[in-house]
Amino acid sequence: MAPGDPSQAKPKLIVAADPAALAKAAADRLIARIIVANGHRVAICLSGGSSPKQMFELLATDAYRSRIPWDRVHWFTGDERFVPSTDSRNNMAMARKAFLDRCAPPANIHPIDVNSANPKEAARHYESELKSFYGADHFDLARPLFDLVLLGVGPDGHTASLFPGYPAVEETRHWVTDVPKAHVEPFVPRVSLTLPALASCHEMLFEASGSGKRAILTRVLKDGEDLPANRARSQGETIWLVDQAALPENFRE
Ligand code: 6PG
């Protein structure tokens, strides 16, 4: 099965009672992935947007902070808005503020370089950084790049910055690509990992909470529409972690 191949294993659905329970479940799954790594280096790919904020903040609390071996966990991002790192729309800036800057060694934080000349150059730089971290230019299914990839889903069914109908969704040669225009807020250029890069993980964990997600989850989970959030699959386990408010009406797996 090639990474990103939609025929990969069917996603698993986990339903949390509310956003707080969902954040805890996501944080617990991250801890479990670190434990499974059994002392080896760990690579976590963070999602952008607002959904993961509560989980990120949990990681900085004593209950979680004390259980994470910060010296051997590396933090990446699945996509970035091409805005300065000081801009509140910058995904890695939110993660740094929520927990990374207080907990992780700076060398273990791997942002997309928004000081590059343009999104295409930023994408090339990040791809080189990922390949250097991975130690190879091609994926080995026996050795995924990430232990855990966190993702969200936008109102149009995008994930990371892979928007429906955009060429970036079909990119299979590059690990990271530029997205010159976004058709949803924030309307800024993006840099995004591609489906094969996102697929190279032991676990892909989507987080979606609140009634505002019910409509798109109906299209993705119930109707199975061919949207980027449905194309994205781990070569390992793909999980949709949603709360009751986001669950489609009368949804049964
Ligand atoms: C981004 C994200 C994007 C996000 C979804 C959901 O850069 O915007 O990577 O894919 O996960 O748009 O965003 P919310 O969590 O804010 O609903």
PDB file of C-alpha atoms and ligand atoms in Angstrom:
ATOM      1  CA  MET A   1       0.000   0.000   0.000  1.00  0.00           C
ATOM      2  CA  ALA A   2       1.579   3.274  -1.085  1.00  0.00           C
ATOM      3  CA  PRO A   3       1.347   6.040   1.528  1.00  0.00           C
ATOM      4  CA  GLY A   4      -1.705   8.211   0.876  1.00  0.00           C
ATOM      5  CA  ASP A   5      -3.476   5.326  -0.939  1.00  0.00           C
ATOM      6  CA  PRO A   6      -7.198   5.672   0.010  1.00  0.00           C
ATOM      7  CA  SER A   7      -7.525   1.874   0.061  1.00  0.00           C
ATOM      8  CA  GLN A   8      -5.592   1.865   3.350  1.00  0.00           C
ATOM      9  CA  ALA A   9      -7.145   0.629   6.602  1.00  0.00           C
ATOM     10  CA  LYS A  10     -10.544   2.117   7.511  1.00  0.00           C
ATOM     11  CA  PRO A  11     -10.357   4.908  10.112  1.00  0.00           C
ATOM     12  CA  LYS A  12     -11.412   4.181  13.671  1.00  0.00           C
ATOM     13  CA  LEU A  13     -13.910   6.519  15.400  1.00  0.00           C
ATOM     14  CA  ILE A  14     -13.548   7.501  19.057  1.00  0.00           C
ATOM     15  CA  VAL A  15     -16.279   9.683  20.596  1.00  0.00           C
ATOM     16  CA  ALA A  16     -15.509  11.916  23.588  1.00  0.00           C
ATOM     17  CA  ALA A  17     -18.193  13.528  25.743  1.00  0.00           C
ATOM     18  CA  ASP A  18     -17.017  17.114  25.264  1.00  0.00           C
ATOM     19  CA  PRO A  19     -13.971  19.230  24.231  1.00  0.00           C
ATOM     20  CA  ALA A  20     -12.201  18.741  27.574  1.00  0.00           C
ATOM     21  CA  ALA A  21     -12.553  14.951  27.374  1.00  0.00           C
ATOM     22  CA  LEU A  22     -11.442  15.070  23.745  1.00  0.00           C
ATOM     23  CA  ALA A  23      -8.300  17.059  24.604  1.00  0.00           C
ATOM     24  CA  LYS A  24      -7.487  14.556  27.363  1.00  0.00           C
ATOM     25  CA  ALA A  25      -8.027  11.582  25.043  1.00  0.00           C
ATOM     26  CA  ALA A  26      -5.723  13.153  22.440  1.00  0.00           C
ATOM     27  CA  ALA A  27      -3.032  13.922  25.029  1.00  0.00           C
ATOM     28  CA  ASP A  28      -3.289  10.356  26.365  1.00  0.00           C
ATOM     29  CA  ARG A  29      -2.813   8.959  22.849  1.00  0.00           C
ATOM     30  CA  LEU A  30       0.298  11.094  22.412  1.00  0.00           C
ATOM     31  CA  ILE A  31       1.715   9.743  25.684  1.00  0.00           C
ATOM     32  CA  ALA A  32       0.887   6.188  24.567  1.00  0.00           C
ATOM     33  CA  ARG A  33       2.771   6.743  21.284  1.00  0.00           C
ATOM     34  CA  ILE A  34       5.806   7.986  23.222  1.00  0.00           C
ATOM     35  CA  ILE A  35       5.713   4.909  25.465  1.00  0.00           C
ATOM     36  CA  VAL A  36       5.456   2.576  22.433  1.00  0.00           C
ATOM     37  CA  ALA A  37       8.565   4.276  20.990  1.00  0.00           C
ATOM     38  CA  ASN A  38      10.328   2.565  23.876  1.00  0.00           C
ATOM     39  CA  GLY A  39      13.188   4.964  24.470  1.00  0.00           C
ATOM     40  CA  HIS A  40      13.816   5.841  20.842  1.00  0.00           C
ATOM     41  CA  ARG A  41      13.555   9.320  19.325  1.00  0.00           C
ATOM     42  CA  VAL A  42       9.943  10.416  18.814  1.00  0.00           C
ATOM     43  CA  ALA A  43       8.565  12.643  16.035  1.00  0.00           C
ATOM     44  CA  ILE A  44       5.204  14.338  16.483  1.00  0.00           C
ATOM     45  CA  CYS A  45       3.570  16.309  13.645  1.00  0.00           C
ATOM     46  CA  LEU A  46       1.269  18.969  15.066  1.00  0.00           C
ATOM     47  CA  SER A  47      -1.913  20.197  13.436  1.00  0.00           C
ATOM     48  CA  GLY A  48      -2.775  23.833  12.957  1.00  0.00           C
ATOM     49  CA  GLY A  49      -5.966  25.775  13.539  1.00  0.00           C
ATOM     50  CA  SER A  50      -7.749  26.066  16.875  1.00  0.00           C
ATOM     51  CA  SER A  51      -8.867  22.462  17.524  1.00  0.00           C
ATOM     52  CA  PRO A  52      -5.653  21.201  19.145  1.00  0.00           C
ATOM     53  CA  LYS A  53      -5.191  24.220  21.485  1.00  0.00           C
ATOM     54  CA  GLN A  54      -6.789  22.644  24.565  1.00  0.00           C
ATOM     55  CA  MET A  55      -4.735  19.475  24.084  1.00  0.00           C
ATOM     56  CA  PHE A  56      -1.529  21.480  23.636  1.00  0.00           C
ATOM     57  CA  GLU A  57      -2.223  23.376  26.876  1.00  0.00           C
ATOM     58  CA  LEU A  58      -2.788  20.072  28.687  1.00  0.00           C
ATOM     59  CA  LEU A  59       0.692  18.893  27.662  1.00  0.00           C
ATOM     60  CA  ALA A  60       2.189  21.793  29.653  1.00  0.00           C
ATOM     61  CA  THR A  61       0.344  20.807  32.866  1.00  0.00           C
ATOM     62  CA  ASP A  62       2.230  18.802  35.500  1.00  0.00           C
ATOM     63  CA  ALA A  63       0.046  15.744  34.859  1.00  0.00           C
ATOM     64  CA  TYR A  64       1.413  15.440  31.322  1.00  0.00           C
ATOM     65  CA  ARG A  65       4.628  17.475  31.300  1.00  0.00           C
ATOM     66  CA  SER A  66       6.221  15.078  33.820  1.00  0.00           C
ATOM     67  CA  ARG A  67       5.419  12.078  31.599  1.00  0.00           C
ATOM     68  CA  ILE A  68       7.009  13.382  28.390  1.00  0.00           C
ATOM     69  CA  PRO A  69      10.761  12.735  27.806  1.00  0.00           C
ATOM     70  CA  TRP A  70      11.262  16.190  26.277  1.00  0.00           C
ATOM     71  CA  ASP A  71      14.899  15.562  25.335  1.00  0.00           C
ATOM     72  CA  ARG A  72      13.961  12.876  22.779  1.00  0.00           C
ATOM     73  CA  VAL A  73      10.653  14.164  21.416  1.00  0.00           C
ATOM     74  CA  HIS A  74      10.764  16.298  18.254  1.00  0.00           C
ATOM     75  CA  TRP A  75       7.906  18.551  17.191  1.00  0.00           C
ATOM     76  CA  PHE A  76       7.007  19.333  13.582  1.00  0.00           C
ATOM     77  CA  THR A  77       3.982  20.948  11.950  1.00  0.00           C
ATOM     78  CA  GLY A  78       1.763  19.522   9.206  1.00  0.00           C
ATOM     79  CA  ASP A  79       1.255  22.900   7.630  1.00  0.00           C
ATOM     80  CA  GLU A  80       1.894  26.579   8.116  1.00  0.00           C
ATOM     81  CA  ARG A  81       0.366  29.832   7.114  1.00  0.00           C
ATOM     82  CA  PHE A  82       3.050  31.885   5.295  1.00  0.00           C
ATOM     83  CA  VAL A  83       2.924  34.755   7.809  1.00  0.00           C
ATOM     84  CA  PRO A  84       5.609  35.934  10.291  1.00  0.00           C
ATOM     85  CA  SER A  85       6.228  33.696  13.301  1.00  0.00           C
ATOM     86  CA  THR A  86       4.981  36.613  15.437  1.00  0.00           C
ATOM     87  CA  ASP A  87       1.613  36.624  13.642  1.00  0.00           C
ATOM     88  CA  SER A  88      -1.262  35.099  15.678  1.00  0.00           C
ATOM     89  CA  ARG A  89      -2.287  33.104  12.559  1.00  0.00           C
ATOM     90  CA  ASN A  90       1.046  31.225  12.589  1.00  0.00           C
ATOM     91  CA  ASN A  91       0.355  27.613  13.605  1.00  0.00           C
ATOM     92  CA  MET A  92       3.706  26.906  15.269  1.00  0.00           C
ATOM     93  CA  ALA A  93       3.422  30.191  17.190  1.00  0.00           C
ATOM     94  CA  MET A  94       0.218  28.885  18.799  1.00  0.00           C
ATOM     95  CA  ALA A  95       1.916  25.605  19.776  1.00  0.00           C
ATOM     96  CA  ARG A  96       4.965  27.434  21.141  1.00  0.00           C
ATOM     97  CA  LYS A  97       2.755  29.670  23.276  1.00  0.00           C
ATOM     98  CA  ALA A  98       0.549  26.787  24.467  1.00  0.00           C
ATOM     99  CA  PHE A  99       3.364  24.472  25.545  1.00  0.00           C
ATOM    100  CA  LEU A 100       6.499  24.121  23.395  1.00  0.00           C
ATOM    101  CA  ASP A 101       8.417  27.192  24.534  1.00  0.00           C
ATOM    102  CA  ARG A 102       7.927  26.212  28.189  1.00  0.00           C
ATOM    103  CA  CYS A 103       8.664  22.504  27.798  1.00  0.00           C
ATOM    104  CA  ALA A 104      10.665  21.499  24.716  1.00  0.00           C
ATOM    105  CA  PRO A 105      14.372  22.082  24.010  1.00  0.00           C
ATOM    106  CA  PRO A 106      14.552  24.702  21.189  1.00  0.00           C
ATOM    107  CA  ALA A 107      16.528  22.269  19.013  1.00  0.00           C
ATOM    108  CA  ASN A 108      13.591  19.849  19.125  1.00  0.00           C
ATOM    109  CA  ILE A 109      11.103  22.372  17.739  1.00  0.00           C
ATOM    110  CA  HIS A 110      11.029  22.278  13.931  1.00  0.00           C
ATOM    111  CA  PRO A 111       8.932  25.110  12.476  1.00  0.00           C
ATOM    112  CA  ILE A 112       8.430  25.753   8.767  1.00  0.00           C
ATOM    113  CA  ASP A 113      10.709  28.684   7.925  1.00  0.00           C
ATOM    114  CA  VAL A 114       8.361  31.559   7.140  1.00  0.00           C
ATOM    115  CA  ASN A 115      11.382  33.833   6.682  1.00  0.00           C
ATOM    116  CA  SER A 116      12.076  32.066   3.389  1.00  0.00           C
ATOM    117  CA  ALA A 117      11.749  34.184   0.246  1.00  0.00           C
ATOM    118  CA  ASN A 118       8.412  32.527  -0.646  1.00  0.00           C
ATOM    119  CA  PRO A 119       6.225  29.504   0.198  1.00  0.00           C
ATOM    120  CA  LYS A 120       7.898  27.329  -2.454  1.00  0.00           C
ATOM    121  CA  GLU A 121      11.345  27.940  -0.952  1.00  0.00           C
ATOM    122  CA  ALA A 122       9.928  27.313   2.544  1.00  0.00           C
ATOM    123  CA  ALA A 123       8.495  24.001   1.282  1.00  0.00           C
ATOM    124  CA  ARG A 124      11.849  22.945  -0.203  1.00  0.00           C
ATOM    125  CA  HIS A 125      13.663  23.865   3.028  1.00  0.00           C
ATOM    126  CA  TYR A 126      11.203  21.909   5.184  1.00  0.00           C
ATOM    127  CA  GLU A 127      11.350  18.906   2.892  1.00  0.00           C
ATOM    128  CA  SER A 128      15.148  18.907   3.239  1.00  0.00           C
ATOM    129  CA  GLU A 129      14.830  19.171   7.017  1.00  0.00           C
ATOM    130  CA  LEU A 130      12.380  16.259   7.155  1.00  0.00           C
ATOM    131  CA  LYS A 131      14.621  14.102   4.930  1.00  0.00           C
ATOM    132  CA  SER A 132      17.666  14.947   7.002  1.00  0.00           C
ATOM    133  CA  PHE A 133      15.788  14.091  10.221  1.00  0.00           C
ATOM    134  CA  TYR A 134      14.459  10.861   8.658  1.00  0.00           C
ATOM    135  CA  GLY A 135      17.882   9.962   7.241  1.00  0.00           C
ATOM    136  CA  ALA A 136      16.637   9.051   3.768  1.00  0.00           C
ATOM    137  CA  ASP A 137      15.031  10.612   0.683  1.00  0.00           C
ATOM    138  CA  HIS A 138      12.390   7.909   0.301  1.00  0.00           C
ATOM    139  CA  PHE A 139       9.889   6.478   2.775  1.00  0.00           C
ATOM    140  CA  ASP A 140      10.448   3.014   4.155  1.00  0.00           C
ATOM    141  CA  LEU A 141       7.084   1.532   5.173  1.00  0.00           C
ATOM    142  CA  ALA A 142       8.845  -0.382   7.923  1.00  0.00           C
ATOM    143  CA  ARG A 143      10.074   2.910   9.439  1.00  0.00           C
ATOM    144  CA  PRO A 144       7.467   5.724   9.402  1.00  0.00           C
ATOM    145  CA  LEU A 145       8.686   9.328   9.596  1.00  0.00           C
ATOM    146  CA  PHE A 146       6.298  10.265  12.409  1.00  0.00           C
ATOM    147  CA  ASP A 147       5.077   8.456  15.509  1.00  0.00           C
ATOM    148  CA  LEU A 148       1.936  10.587  15.542  1.00  0.00           C
ATOM    149  CA  VAL A 149       0.389  13.009  13.042  1.00  0.00           C
ATOM    150  CA  LEU A 150      -2.308  15.310  14.435  1.00  0.00           C
ATOM    151  CA  LEU A 151      -4.772  16.726  11.920  1.00  0.00           C
ATOM    152  CA  GLY A 152      -7.919  18.843  11.836  1.00  0.00           C
ATOM    153  CA  VAL A 153     -10.643  19.202   9.246  1.00  0.00           C
ATOM    154  CA  GLY A 154     -11.823  22.464   7.705  1.00  0.00           C
ATOM    155  CA  PRO A 155     -15.394  23.341   6.660  1.00  0.00           C
ATOM    156  CA  ASP A 156     -14.623  22.345   3.053  1.00  0.00           C
ATOM    157  CA  GLY A 157     -13.046  19.033   4.011  1.00  0.00           C
ATOM    158  CA  HIS A 158      -9.446  20.205   3.799  1.00  0.00           C
ATOM    159  CA  THR A 159      -6.797  18.911   6.153  1.00  0.00           C
ATOM    160  CA  ALA A 160      -3.389  20.455   6.773  1.00  0.00           C
ATOM    161  CA  SER A 161      -3.445  22.935   3.879  1.00  0.00           C
ATOM    162  CA  LEU A 162      -4.594  20.413   1.301  1.00  0.00           C
ATOM    163  CA  PHE A 163      -7.754  22.015  -0.113  1.00  0.00           C
ATOM    164  CA  PRO A 164     -10.289  20.094  -2.238  1.00  0.00           C
ATOM    165  CA  GLY A 165      -9.485  20.267  -5.954  1.00  0.00           C
ATOM    166  CA  TYR A 166      -6.059  21.844  -5.394  1.00  0.00           C
ATOM    167  CA  PRO A 167      -3.023  20.284  -7.134  1.00  0.00           C
ATOM    168  CA  ALA A 168      -1.308  19.955  -3.733  1.00  0.00           C
ATOM    169  CA  VAL A 169      -3.734  17.147  -2.871  1.00  0.00           C
ATOM    170  CA  GLU A 170      -2.396  15.078  -5.781  1.00  0.00           C
ATOM    171  CA  GLU A 171       1.293  15.717  -5.046  1.00  0.00           C
ATOM    172  CA  THR A 172       3.066  12.406  -4.420  1.00  0.00           C
ATOM    173  CA  ARG A 173       6.703  13.163  -5.309  1.00  0.00           C
ATOM    174  CA  HIS A 174       7.368  15.949  -2.807  1.00  0.00           C
ATOM    175  CA  TRP A 175       6.983  15.622   0.960  1.00  0.00           C
ATOM    176  CA  VAL A 176       6.167  19.325   1.360  1.00  0.00           C
ATOM    177  CA  THR A 177       4.490  21.676  -1.098  1.00  0.00           C
ATOM    178  CA  ASP A 178       3.465  25.307  -1.411  1.00  0.00           C
ATOM    179  CA  VAL A 179      -0.168  26.428  -1.662  1.00  0.00           C
ATOM    180  CA  PRO A 180      -0.076  29.957  -3.152  1.00  0.00           C
ATOM    181  CA  LYS A 181      -3.719  30.785  -2.384  1.00  0.00           C
ATOM    182  CA  ALA A 182      -6.132  29.562   0.301  1.00  0.00           C
ATOM    183  CA  HIS A 183      -9.859  29.680  -0.455  1.00  0.00           C
ATOM    184  CA  VAL A 184     -10.811  29.613   3.234  1.00  0.00           C
ATOM    185  CA  GLU A 185      -9.773  31.763   6.210  1.00  0.00           C
ATOM    186  CA  PRO A 186      -7.046  32.745   6.715  1.00  0.00           C
ATOM    187  CA  PHE A 187      -6.639  33.824   3.106  1.00  0.00           C
ATOM    188  CA  VAL A 188      -2.861  33.669   3.110  1.00  0.00           C
ATOM    189  CA  PRO A 189      -0.399  31.467   1.213  1.00  0.00           C
ATOM    190  CA  ARG A 190       0.375  28.152   2.887  1.00  0.00           C
ATOM    191  CA  VAL A 191       3.053  25.474   3.119  1.00  0.00           C
ATOM    192  CA  SER A 192       1.760  21.934   3.629  1.00  0.00           C
ATOM    193  CA  LEU A 193       2.985  18.402   4.019  1.00  0.00           C
ATOM    194  CA  THR A 194       1.612  16.182   1.253  1.00  0.00           C
ATOM    195  CA  LEU A 195      -0.511  13.062   1.704  1.00  0.00           C
ATOM    196  CA  PRO A 196       2.425  10.630   1.395  1.00  0.00           C
ATOM    197  CA  ALA A 197       4.365  12.522   4.076  1.00  0.00           C
ATOM    198  CA  LEU A 198       1.352  12.704   6.397  1.00  0.00           C
ATOM    199  CA  ALA A 199       0.721   8.985   5.784  1.00  0.00           C
ATOM    200  CA  SER A 200       4.221   8.043   6.943  1.00  0.00           C
ATOM    201  CA  CYS A 201       3.249   7.623  10.575  1.00  0.00           C
ATOM    202  CA  HIS A 202       2.322   4.997  13.128  1.00  0.00           C
ATOM    203  CA  GLU A 203      -0.847   6.921  13.979  1.00  0.00           C
ATOM    204  CA  MET A 204      -2.844   9.715  12.341  1.00  0.00           C
ATOM    205  CA  LEU A 205      -5.219  11.388  14.797  1.00  0.00           C
ATOM    206  CA  PHE A 206      -7.931  13.782  13.591  1.00  0.00           C
ATOM    207  CA  GLU A 207      -9.501  16.035  16.227  1.00  0.00           C
ATOM    208  CA  ALA A 208     -12.895  17.661  15.651  1.00  0.00           C
ATOM    209  CA  SER A 209     -15.159  19.100  18.308  1.00  0.00           C
ATOM    210  CA  GLY A 210     -18.282  21.220  18.538  1.00  0.00           C
ATOM    211  CA  SER A 211     -21.518  21.455  16.559  1.00  0.00           C
ATOM    212  CA  GLY A 212     -19.741  23.569  13.957  1.00  0.00           C
ATOM    213  CA  LYS A 213     -17.977  20.430  12.740  1.00  0.00           C
ATOM    214  CA  ARG A 214     -21.151  18.336  12.385  1.00  0.00           C
ATOM    215  CA  ALA A 215     -21.823  19.322   8.769  1.00  0.00           C
ATOM    216  CA  ILE A 216     -18.348  18.493   7.472  1.00  0.00           C
ATOM    217  CA  LEU A 217     -18.145  15.315   9.578  1.00  0.00           C
ATOM    218  CA  THR A 218     -21.421  14.209   7.965  1.00  0.00           C
ATOM    219  CA  ARG A 219     -19.792  14.639   4.534  1.00  0.00           C
ATOM    220  CA  VAL A 220     -16.552  12.981   5.571  1.00  0.00           C
ATOM    221  CA  LEU A 221     -17.557  10.233   8.024  1.00  0.00           C
ATOM    222  CA  LYS A 222     -21.167   9.483   7.042  1.00  0.00           C
ATOM    223  CA  ASP A 223     -21.190  10.149   3.290  1.00  0.00           C
ATOM    224  CA  GLY A 224     -17.555   9.237   2.687  1.00  0.00           C
ATOM    225  CA  GLU A 225     -17.047  12.084   0.218  1.00  0.00           C
ATOM    226  CA  ASP A 226     -13.728  12.075  -1.630  1.00  0.00           C
ATOM    227  CA  LEU A 227     -12.280  15.047   0.276  1.00  0.00           C
ATOM    228  CA  PRO A 228      -8.669  15.553   1.397  1.00  0.00           C
ATOM    229  CA  ALA A 229      -9.644  14.760   5.007  1.00  0.00           C
ATOM    230  CA  ASN A 230     -10.874  11.394   3.721  1.00  0.00           C
ATOM    231  CA  ARG A 231      -7.883  10.814   1.445  1.00  0.00           C
ATOM    232  CA  ALA A 232      -5.499  11.303   4.372  1.00  0.00           C
ATOM    233  CA  ARG A 233      -4.673   7.910   5.862  1.00  0.00           C
ATOM    234  CA  SER A 234      -1.877   6.623   8.053  1.00  0.00           C
ATOM    235  CA  GLN A 235       0.100   3.653   6.866  1.00  0.00           C
ATOM    236  CA  GLY A 236      -0.600   2.570  10.438  1.00  0.00           C
ATOM    237  CA  GLU A 237      -3.706   3.553  12.416  1.00  0.00           C
ATOM    238  CA  THR A 238      -6.062   6.393  11.404  1.00  0.00           C
ATOM    239  CA  ILE A 239      -8.336   7.676  14.138  1.00  0.00           C
ATOM    240  CA  TRP A 240     -11.127  10.270  14.155  1.00  0.00           C
ATOM    241  CA  LEU A 241     -11.464  11.649  17.673  1.00  0.00           C
ATOM    242  CA  VAL A 242     -14.682  13.667  17.834  1.00  0.00           C
ATOM    243  CA  ASP A 243     -16.973  14.887  20.599  1.00  0.00           C
ATOM    244  CA  GLN A 244     -20.724  14.279  20.864  1.00  0.00           C
ATOM    245  CA  ALA A 245     -21.578  17.762  19.562  1.00  0.00           C
ATOM    246  CA  ALA A 246     -19.607  17.186  16.345  1.00  0.00           C
ATOM    247  CA  LEU A 247     -20.941  13.688  15.679  1.00  0.00           C
ATOM    248  CA  PRO A 248     -23.283  13.520  12.640  1.00  0.00           C
ATOM    249  CA  GLU A 249     -26.991  12.876  13.360  1.00  0.00           C
ATOM    250  CA  ASN A 250     -27.835   9.158  13.783  1.00  0.00           C
ATOM    251  CA  PHE A 251     -24.292   8.233  12.904  1.00  0.00           C
ATOM    252  CA  ARG A 252     -23.328   4.614  13.293  1.00  0.00           C
ATOM    253  CA  GLU A 253     -19.931   3.465  12.102  1.00  0.00           C
TER     254      GLU A 253
HETATM  255  C1  6PG B   1      -4.698  25.251   9.295  1.00  0.00           C
HETATM  256  C2  6PG B   1      -4.893  23.837   9.724  1.00  0.00           C
HETATM  257  C3  6PG B   1      -6.158  23.312   9.155  1.00  0.00           C
HETATM  258  C4  6PG B   1      -7.072  23.113  10.342  1.00  0.00           C
HETATM  259  C5  6PG B   1      -8.499  23.048   9.909  1.00  0.00           C
HETATM  260  C6  6PG B   1      -9.412  23.044  11.129  1.00  0.00           C
HETATM  261  O1  6PG B   1      -3.555  25.650   9.094  1.00  0.00           O
HETATM  262  O2  6PG B   1      -5.698  25.966   9.252  1.00  0.00           O
HETATM  263  O3  6PG B   1      -3.867  23.015   9.586  1.00  0.00           O
HETATM  264  O4  6PG B   1      -6.072  22.118   8.426  1.00  0.00           O
HETATM  265  O5  6PG B   1      -6.700  21.922  11.020  1.00  0.00           O
HETATM  266  O6  6PG B   1      -8.784  24.176   9.109  1.00  0.00           O
HETATM  267  O7  6PG B   1      -9.210  24.256  11.801  1.00  0.00           O
HETATM  268  P1  6PG B   1      -9.906  24.507  13.237  1.00  0.00           P
HETATM  269  O8  6PG B   1      -9.291  23.514  14.160  1.00  0.00           O
HETATM  270  O9  6PG B   1      -9.542  25.908  13.583  1.00  0.00           O
HETATM  271  O10 6PG B   1     -11.381  24.273  13.039  1.00  0.00           O
END
